Short mmCIF file of C-alpha atoms in Angstrom, two decimals:
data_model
loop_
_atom_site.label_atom_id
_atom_site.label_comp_id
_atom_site.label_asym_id
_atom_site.label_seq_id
_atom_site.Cartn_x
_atom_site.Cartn_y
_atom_site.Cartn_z
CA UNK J 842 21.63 35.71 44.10
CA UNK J 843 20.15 33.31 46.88
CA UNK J 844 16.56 33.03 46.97
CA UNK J 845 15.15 33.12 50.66
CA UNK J 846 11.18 31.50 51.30
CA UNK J 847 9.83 32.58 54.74
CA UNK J 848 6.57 30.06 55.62
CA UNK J 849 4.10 30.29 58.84
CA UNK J 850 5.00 34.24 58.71
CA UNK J 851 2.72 35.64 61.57
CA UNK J 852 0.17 38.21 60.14
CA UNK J 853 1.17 41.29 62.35
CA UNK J 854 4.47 41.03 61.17
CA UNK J 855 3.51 40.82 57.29
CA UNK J 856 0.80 43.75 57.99
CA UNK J 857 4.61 45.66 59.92
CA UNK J 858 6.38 44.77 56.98
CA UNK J 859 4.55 45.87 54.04
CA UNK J 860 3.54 48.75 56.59
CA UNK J 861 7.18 49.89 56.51
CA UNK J 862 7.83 49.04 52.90
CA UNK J 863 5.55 51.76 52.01
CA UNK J 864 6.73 54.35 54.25
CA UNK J 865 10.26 53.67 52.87
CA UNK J 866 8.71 53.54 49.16
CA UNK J 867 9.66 49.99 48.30
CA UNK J 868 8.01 46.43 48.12
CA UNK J 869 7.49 44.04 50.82
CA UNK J 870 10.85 41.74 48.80
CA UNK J 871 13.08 45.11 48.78
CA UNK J 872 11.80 46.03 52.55
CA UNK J 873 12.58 42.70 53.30
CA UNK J 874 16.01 42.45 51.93
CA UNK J 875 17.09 46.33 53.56
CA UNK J 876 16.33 44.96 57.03
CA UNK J 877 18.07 41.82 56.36
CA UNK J 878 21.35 43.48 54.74
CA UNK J 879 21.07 46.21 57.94
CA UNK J 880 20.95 43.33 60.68
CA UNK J 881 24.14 41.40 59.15
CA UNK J 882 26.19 44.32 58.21
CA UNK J 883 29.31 45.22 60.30
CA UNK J 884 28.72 47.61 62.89
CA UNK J 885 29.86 51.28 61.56
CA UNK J 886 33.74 52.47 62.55
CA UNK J 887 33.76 54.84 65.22
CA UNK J 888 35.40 58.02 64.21
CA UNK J 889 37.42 59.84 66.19
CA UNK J 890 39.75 63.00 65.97
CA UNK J 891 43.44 62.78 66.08
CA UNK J 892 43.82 64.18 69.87
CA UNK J 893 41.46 61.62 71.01
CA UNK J 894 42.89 58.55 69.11
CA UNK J 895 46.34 59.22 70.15
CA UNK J 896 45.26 59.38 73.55
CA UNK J 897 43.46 56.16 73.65
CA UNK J 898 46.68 54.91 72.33
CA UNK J 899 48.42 55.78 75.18
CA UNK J 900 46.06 55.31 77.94
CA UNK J 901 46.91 52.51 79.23
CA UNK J 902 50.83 53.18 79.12
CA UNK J 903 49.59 55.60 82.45
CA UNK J 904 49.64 59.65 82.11
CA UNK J 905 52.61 62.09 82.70
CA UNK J 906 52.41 64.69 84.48
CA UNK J 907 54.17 68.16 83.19
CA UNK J 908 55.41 71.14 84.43
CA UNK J 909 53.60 74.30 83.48
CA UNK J 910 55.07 76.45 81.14
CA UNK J 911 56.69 79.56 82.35
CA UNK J 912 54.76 82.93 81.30
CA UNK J 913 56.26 84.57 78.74
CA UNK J 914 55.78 88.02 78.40
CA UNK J 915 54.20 89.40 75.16
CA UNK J 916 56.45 91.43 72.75
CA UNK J 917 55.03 94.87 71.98
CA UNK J 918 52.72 94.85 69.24
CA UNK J 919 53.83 95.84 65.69
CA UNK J 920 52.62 99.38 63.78
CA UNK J 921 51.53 99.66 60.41
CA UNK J 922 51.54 102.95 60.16
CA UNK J 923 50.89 104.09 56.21
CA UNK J 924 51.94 101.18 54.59
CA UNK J 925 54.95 100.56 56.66
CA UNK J 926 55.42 97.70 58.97
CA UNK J 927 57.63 98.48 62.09
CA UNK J 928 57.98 97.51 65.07
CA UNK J 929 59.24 99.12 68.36
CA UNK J 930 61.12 97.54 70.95
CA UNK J 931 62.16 99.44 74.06
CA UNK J 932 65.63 99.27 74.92
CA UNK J 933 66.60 96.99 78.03
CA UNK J 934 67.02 98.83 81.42
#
C-alpha cells in the first residue's frame, strides 16, 4: 500500500470531506480513498440487449430493406372437448 500526504488542503474542502465521510459512515482516510478509487476507475460497460448489439454491429454496413410478409391466414382453432384434443379442419372447396 502507497501512502498519499495532501499539504495546504483548503479548509472548505476538509470541512466537505469529513462532511461526506460521515454521511457515508466512514473516516475522513476511507472517504478519502472511495473518491479517489471512484475518479480513477474505468468507466462502467454499457449493457445492452442482444437486438440492439447486433444492430450496432451492422449499422454501418447500411440497412436492407425487406419485403413484408404475406398474411397468412389462421388455422381454425383446436377443441378440447372432455379430455380430448381435436381439431377440425374444413374440407377445401
Amino acid at each position: 500500500m502507497a501512502t498519499l500526504t495532501i499539504r495546504n488542503l483548503d479548509i472548505q474542502v476538509e470541512e466537505s470531506l469529513r462532511l461526506r465521510a460521515t454521511r457515508h459512515g466512514r473516516s475522513i482516510e476511507a472517504e478519502a480513498r472511495a473518491i479517489l478509487a471512484e475518479s480513477v476507475a474505468p468507466p462502467p460497460r454499457e449493457t445492452v440487449d442482444l437486438a440492439e448489439a447486433i444492430r450496432r454491429r451492422f449499422a454501418p454496413l447500411g440497412g436492407v430493406e425487406l419485403e413484408p410478409h404475406p398474411p397468412v391466414a389462421i388455422g381454425p382453432r383446436p377443441r378440447f372437448d372432455g379430455g380430448s384434443f381435436s381439431i377440425r379442419t374444413s374440407s377445401p372447396s
